[in-house]
PDB file of C-alpha atoms in Angstrom:
ATOM      1  CA  ILE E 748       7.398  17.032  -0.899  1.00  0.00           C
ATOM      2  CA  GLN E 749       8.334  18.589   1.967  1.00  0.00           C
ATOM      3  CA  VAL E 750       6.035  21.518   1.435  1.00  0.00           C
ATOM      4  CA  LEU E 751       3.259  19.009   1.287  1.00  0.00           C
ATOM      5  CA  CYS E 752       4.040  17.271   4.430  1.00  0.00           C
ATOM      6  CA  ASN E 753       4.360  20.730   5.974  1.00  0.00           C
ATOM      7  CA  TYR E 754       0.625  20.954   5.276  1.00  0.00           C
ATOM      8  CA  LEU E 755      -0.642  17.811   5.793  1.00  0.00           C
ATOM      9  CA  ARG E 756       1.028  17.930   9.918  1.00  0.00           C
ATOM     10  CA  ARG E 757      -1.518  20.892  10.121  1.00  0.00           C
ATOM     11  CA  SER E 758      -4.493  19.350   8.670  1.00  0.00           C
ATOM     12  CA  GLN E 759      -5.819  17.482  11.504  1.00  0.00           C
ATOM     13  CA  ALA E 760      -9.482  17.405  10.199  1.00  0.00           C
ATOM     14  CA  LEU E 761      -8.563  15.379   6.910  1.00  0.00           C
ATOM     15  CA  GLU E 762     -10.704  12.176   6.891  1.00  0.00           C
ATOM     16  CA  ARG E 763      -9.912  11.619   3.146  1.00  0.00           C
ATOM     17  CA  ILE E 764      -6.895  11.600   1.168  1.00  0.00           C
ATOM     18  CA  SER E 765      -6.036  10.797  -2.879  1.00  0.00           C
ATOM     19  CA  LEU E 766      -2.716  11.778  -4.063  1.00  0.00           C
ATOM     20  CA  SER E 767      -1.975  10.834  -7.700  1.00  0.00           C
ATOM     21  CA  LEU E 768       2.416  10.830  -8.195  1.00  0.00           C
ATOM     22  CA  GLU E 769       2.202   9.362 -11.370  1.00  0.00           C
ATOM     23  CA  GLY E 770       5.457   9.382 -13.158  1.00  0.00           C
ATOM     24  CA  CYS E 771       6.976  11.894 -11.093  1.00  0.00           C
ATOM     25  CA  PHE E 772      10.637  10.668 -11.429  1.00  0.00           C
ATOM     26  CA  GLY E 773      12.284  12.580  -8.411  1.00  0.00           C
ATOM     27  CA  VAL E 774       9.663  10.774  -6.243  1.00  0.00           C
ATOM     28  CA  ASN E 775      11.502   8.051  -4.081  1.00  0.00           C
ATOM     29  CA  ASP E 776      11.928   6.150  -1.146  1.00  0.00           C
ATOM     30  CA  ASN E 777      12.199   8.677   1.502  1.00  0.00           C
ATOM     31  CA  CYS E 778       9.642  10.847   0.032  1.00  0.00           C
ATOM     32  CA  VAL E 779       7.293   7.822   0.230  1.00  0.00           C
ATOM     33  CA  GLN E 780       8.512   7.721   4.019  1.00  0.00           C
ATOM     34  CA  ALA E 781       8.083  11.343   4.599  1.00  0.00           C
ATOM     35  CA  LEU E 782       4.504  11.267   3.307  1.00  0.00           C
ATOM     36  CA  PHE E 783       3.300   8.858   5.568  1.00  0.00           C
ATOM     37  CA  GLN E 784       4.674   9.749   8.365  1.00  0.00           C
ATOM     38  CA  ALA E 785       2.778  13.126   7.751  1.00  0.00           C
ATOM     39  CA  PHE E 786      -0.226  10.946   7.429  1.00  0.00           C
ATOM     40  CA  ARG E 787      -0.167   9.148  10.244  1.00  0.00           C
ATOM     41  CA  LEU E 788      -0.096  12.082  12.456  1.00  0.00           C
ATOM     42  CA  ILE E 789      -3.949  12.944  11.019  1.00  0.00           C
ATOM     43  CA  GLN E 790      -6.084  11.685  13.442  1.00  0.00           C
ATOM     44  CA  SER E 791      -9.054  12.111  11.573  1.00  0.00           C
ATOM     45  CA  LEU E 792      -7.365  10.091   8.289  1.00  0.00           C
ATOM     46  CA  ARG E 793      -9.894   7.039   7.279  1.00  0.00           C
ATOM     47  CA  SER E 794      -9.309   6.725   3.437  1.00  0.00           C
ATOM     48  CA  LEU E 795      -6.000   7.067   1.767  1.00  0.00           C
ATOM     49  CA  ASP E 796      -5.690   6.413  -2.051  1.00  0.00           C
ATOM     50  CA  LEU E 797      -1.928   6.597  -3.217  1.00  0.00           C
ATOM     51  CA  SER E 798      -0.497   6.237  -6.603  1.00  0.00           C
ATOM     52  CA  TYR E 799       2.920   5.972  -7.149  1.00  0.00           C
ATOM     53  CA  TYR E 800       2.706   4.309 -10.822  1.00  0.00           C
ATOM     54  CA  TRP E 801       5.882   4.583 -12.738  1.00  0.00           C
ATOM     55  CA  CYS E 802       7.774   6.250  -9.965  1.00  0.00           C
ATOM     56  CA  SER E 803      11.066   4.369 -11.117  1.00  0.00           C
ATOM     57  CA  ARG E 804      12.985   5.219  -7.686  1.00  0.00           C
ATOM     58  CA  ILE E 805      10.603   3.382  -5.250  1.00  0.00           C
ATOM     59  CA  GLY E 806      11.198  -0.067  -4.392  1.00  0.00           C
ATOM     60  CA  ASP E 807      11.583  -2.164  -1.321  1.00  0.00           C
ATOM     61  CA  ILE E 808      13.076   0.739   1.423  1.00  0.00           C
ATOM     62  CA  GLY E 809       9.971   2.764   0.541  1.00  0.00           C
ATOM     63  CA  LEU E 810       7.557  -0.375   1.303  1.00  0.00           C
ATOM     64  CA  HIS E 811       9.487  -1.054   4.396  1.00  0.00           C
ATOM     65  CA  ALA E 812       9.019   2.345   5.143  1.00  0.00           C
ATOM     66  CA  LEU E 813       5.404   2.775   4.367  1.00  0.00           C
ATOM     67  CA  SER E 814       4.769  -0.379   6.417  1.00  0.00           C
ATOM     68  CA  LEU E 815       6.207   0.885   9.958  1.00  0.00           C
ATOM     69  CA  GLU E 816       3.807   3.892   9.267  1.00  0.00           C
ATOM     70  CA  LEU E 817       0.589   1.973   8.628  1.00  0.00           C
ATOM     71  CA  LEU E 818       1.134   0.434  12.078  1.00  0.00           C
ATOM     72  CA  GLN E 819       0.542   3.569  13.204  1.00  0.00           C
ATOM     73  CA  MET E 820      -2.468   4.059  11.780  1.00  0.00           C
ATOM     74  CA  PRO E 821      -4.862   1.834  13.071  1.00  0.00           C
ATOM     75  CA  LYS E 822      -7.979   4.170  12.185  1.00  0.00           C
ATOM     76  CA  LEU E 823      -8.054   3.734   8.365  1.00  0.00           C
ATOM     77  CA  CYS E 824     -11.090   2.250   6.828  1.00  0.00           C
ATOM     78  CA  ALA E 825      -9.996   2.358   3.060  1.00  0.00           C
ATOM     79  CA  LEU E 826      -6.586   2.140   1.746  1.00  0.00           C
ATOM     80  CA  SER E 827      -5.389   2.185  -2.166  1.00  0.00           C
ATOM     81  CA  LEU E 828      -2.034   1.993  -3.047  1.00  0.00           C
ATOM     82  CA  SER E 829      -0.452   1.813  -7.068  1.00  0.00           C
ATOM     83  CA  PHE E 830       3.307   0.867  -7.392  1.00  0.00           C
ATOM     84  CA  ALA E 831       2.211  -0.093 -11.148  1.00  0.00           C
ATOM     85  CA  TRP E 832       5.654   0.193 -13.116  1.00  0.00           C
ATOM     86  CA  CYS E 833       7.742   0.862 -10.017  1.00  0.00           C
ATOM     87  CA  ASP E 834      10.628  -1.904 -11.166  1.00  0.00           C
ATOM     88  CA  LYS E 835      12.521  -1.845  -7.844  1.00  0.00           C
ATOM     89  CA  VAL E 836       9.436  -3.669  -5.861  1.00  0.00           C
ATOM     90  CA  THR E 837      10.073  -6.997  -5.094  1.00  0.00           C
ATOM     91  CA  ALA E 838       8.510  -9.575  -3.456  1.00  0.00           C
ATOM     92  CA  ALA E 839      10.547  -8.865  -0.235  1.00  0.00           C
ATOM     93  CA  GLY E 840       9.103  -5.695   0.176  1.00  0.00           C
ATOM     94  CA  VAL E 841       5.860  -6.288  -1.012  1.00  0.00           C
ATOM     95  CA  GLN E 842       5.958  -9.467   1.591  1.00  0.00           C
ATOM     96  CA  VAL E 843       6.315  -6.404   4.465  1.00  0.00           C
ATOM     97  CA  LEU E 844       3.651  -4.443   3.292  1.00  0.00           C
ATOM     98  CA  CYS E 845       0.987  -7.117   3.508  1.00  0.00           C
ATOM     99  CA  SER E 846       2.072  -8.231   6.966  1.00  0.00           C
ATOM    100  CA  ALA E 847       1.359  -4.560   8.096  1.00  0.00           C
ATOM    101  CA  PHE E 848      -2.321  -4.599   6.548  1.00  0.00           C
ATOM    102  CA  GLU E 849      -3.021  -6.832   9.714  1.00  0.00           C
ATOM    103  CA  HIS E 850      -2.539  -4.488  12.372  1.00  0.00           C
ATOM    104  CA  LEU E 851      -5.490  -2.454   9.991  1.00  0.00           C
ATOM    105  CA  LYS E 852      -8.345  -4.044  12.347  1.00  0.00           C
ATOM    106  CA  ARG E 853     -11.171  -1.488  11.000  1.00  0.00           C
ATOM    107  CA  LEU E 854     -10.034  -1.935   7.368  1.00  0.00           C
ATOM    108  CA  GLN E 855     -13.305  -2.325   4.807  1.00  0.00           C
ATOM    109  CA  GLY E 856     -11.713  -1.829   1.225  1.00  0.00           C
ATOM    110  CA  LEU E 857      -8.293  -2.529  -0.128  1.00  0.00           C
ATOM    111  CA  LYS E 858      -6.850  -1.646  -3.205  1.00  0.00           C
ATOM    112  CA  LEU E 859      -3.268  -2.917  -4.206  1.00  0.00           C
ATOM    113  CA  ASP E 860      -1.953  -1.989  -8.031  1.00  0.00           C
ATOM    114  CA  PHE E 861       1.429  -3.792  -8.863  1.00  0.00           C
ATOM    115  CA  ALA E 862       0.805  -4.200 -12.713  1.00  0.00           C
ATOM    116  CA  ARG E 863       3.961  -4.568 -14.998  1.00  0.00           C
ATOM    117  CA  CYS E 864       6.254  -5.110 -11.607  1.00  0.00           C
ATOM    118  CA  LYS E 865       8.459  -7.595 -12.726  1.00  0.00           C
ATOM    119  CA  SER E 866       9.980  -8.950  -9.647  1.00  0.00           C
ATOM    120  CA  ILE E 867       6.189  -9.561  -7.671  1.00  0.00           C
ATOM    121  CA  ASN E 868       5.746 -13.119  -7.762  1.00  0.00           C
ATOM    122  CA  ASP E 869       3.540 -15.667  -5.640  1.00  0.00           C
ATOM    123  CA  ILE E 870       4.510 -14.386  -2.551  1.00  0.00           C
ATOM    124  CA  LEU E 871       2.348 -11.300  -3.040  1.00  0.00           C
ATOM    125  CA  PHE E 872      -0.803 -13.398  -2.691  1.00  0.00           C
ATOM    126  CA  HIS E 873       0.853 -16.183   0.068  1.00  0.00           C
ATOM    127  CA  SER E 874       1.460 -12.816   2.520  1.00  0.00           C
ATOM    128  CA  LEU E 875      -2.043 -11.272   1.219  1.00  0.00           C
ATOM    129  CA  ALA E 876      -4.152 -14.521   2.307  1.00  0.00           C
ATOM    130  CA  LEU E 877      -2.052 -14.650   5.593  1.00  0.00           C
ATOM    131  CA  SER E 878      -3.046 -10.570   6.297  1.00  0.00           C
ATOM    132  CA  LEU E 879      -7.000 -11.421   5.248  1.00  0.00           C
ATOM    133  CA  ASN E 880      -7.237 -14.442   8.081  1.00  0.00           C
ATOM    134  CA  LYS E 881      -6.959 -11.084  10.401  1.00  0.00           C
ATOM    135  CA  LEU E 882      -9.218  -8.467   8.393  1.00  0.00           C
ATOM    136  CA  LYS E 883     -12.775  -9.382   9.901  1.00  0.00           C
ATOM    137  CA  SER E 884     -13.898  -5.823   8.813  1.00  0.00           C
ATOM    138  CA  LEU E 885     -12.459  -6.179   5.306  1.00  0.00           C
ATOM    139  CA  ARG E 886     -15.446  -6.356   2.367  1.00  0.00           C
ATOM    140  CA  SER E 887     -13.870  -4.987  -0.681  1.00  0.00           C
ATOM    141  CA  LEU E 888     -10.570  -6.374  -2.187  1.00  0.00           C
ATOM    142  CA  ASN E 889      -8.705  -5.493  -5.204  1.00  0.00           C
ATOM    143  CA  VAL E 890      -5.284  -6.458  -6.709  1.00  0.00           C
ATOM    144  CA  ASN E 891      -4.084  -5.572 -10.015  1.00  0.00           C
ATOM    145  CA  VAL E 892      -1.076  -7.793 -11.503  1.00  0.00           C
ATOM    146  CA  ASN E 893      -1.590  -7.561 -15.221  1.00  0.00           C
ATOM    147  CA  GLU E 894       1.778  -8.755 -16.932  1.00  0.00           C
ATOM    148  CA  CYS E 895       3.234  -9.608 -13.727  1.00  0.00           C
ATOM    149  CA  GLU E 896       4.814 -12.710 -15.045  1.00  0.00           C
ATOM    150  CA  LEU E 897       5.984 -14.469 -12.447  1.00  0.00           C
ATOM    151  CA  ILE E 898       2.612 -14.837 -10.969  1.00  0.00           C
ATOM    152  CA  GLY E 899       1.316 -18.597 -11.323  1.00  0.00           C
ATOM    153  CA  ASP E 900      -1.325 -21.107  -9.417  1.00  0.00           C
ATOM    154  CA  SER E 901       0.196 -21.501  -6.265  1.00  0.00           C
ATOM    155  CA  GLY E 902      -0.403 -17.546  -5.320  1.00  0.00           C
ATOM    156  CA  LEU E 903      -3.989 -17.504  -6.835  1.00  0.00           C
ATOM    157  CA  LYS E 904      -4.714 -20.754  -4.951  1.00  0.00           C
ATOM    158  CA  ALA E 905      -3.500 -19.045  -1.810  1.00  0.00           C
ATOM    159  CA  LEU E 906      -5.643 -15.937  -2.371  1.00  0.00           C
ATOM    160  CA  ALA E 907      -8.418 -18.120  -2.835  1.00  0.00           C
ATOM    161  CA  SER E 908      -7.648 -19.999   0.451  1.00  0.00           C
ATOM    162  CA  GLY E 909      -7.203 -16.756   2.260  1.00  0.00           C
ATOM    163  CA  LEU E 910     -10.409 -15.023   0.789  1.00  0.00           C
ATOM    164  CA  GLN E 911     -12.584 -18.267   2.017  1.00  0.00           C
ATOM    165  CA  ILE E 912     -11.089 -18.201   5.552  1.00  0.00           C
ATOM    166  CA  SER E 913     -11.841 -14.517   6.056  1.00  0.00           C
ATOM    167  CA  SER E 914     -15.577 -14.671   4.958  1.00  0.00           C
TER     168      SER E 914
END
């Protein structure tokens, strides 16, 4: 990860980054933070697609660090994050992450994947709905919560309400 971060710090012309670290069991919260610290230095970056699918050592600490770095990336137009099968990700971490989205005023596309995250609950949609109210440029939203057994009607109603207000 450190070699990649060093390269990214010198790659100021990149507009789009897509990186899949699926099943990289050595990737942890510190790696998430290091990558986002490098990403925020790329002033031309408009689109970011990251998959941490099945990175079992990523949890709320990584989401908190990611959220802080997102605050320094106001030019992002598209963001895709996958934390599917990341068992250490909880509703508390997702709540902090969603609160960072509202600062991405140019965001047109948002894709979130929390499939099979056992601790994800309705707080995801309640938090996302609050951010959607402030994202006037958002045109595309994709949220995957397959097999998140704690998601219920309350969260879906909150999301629907957030989508109606933002449109």
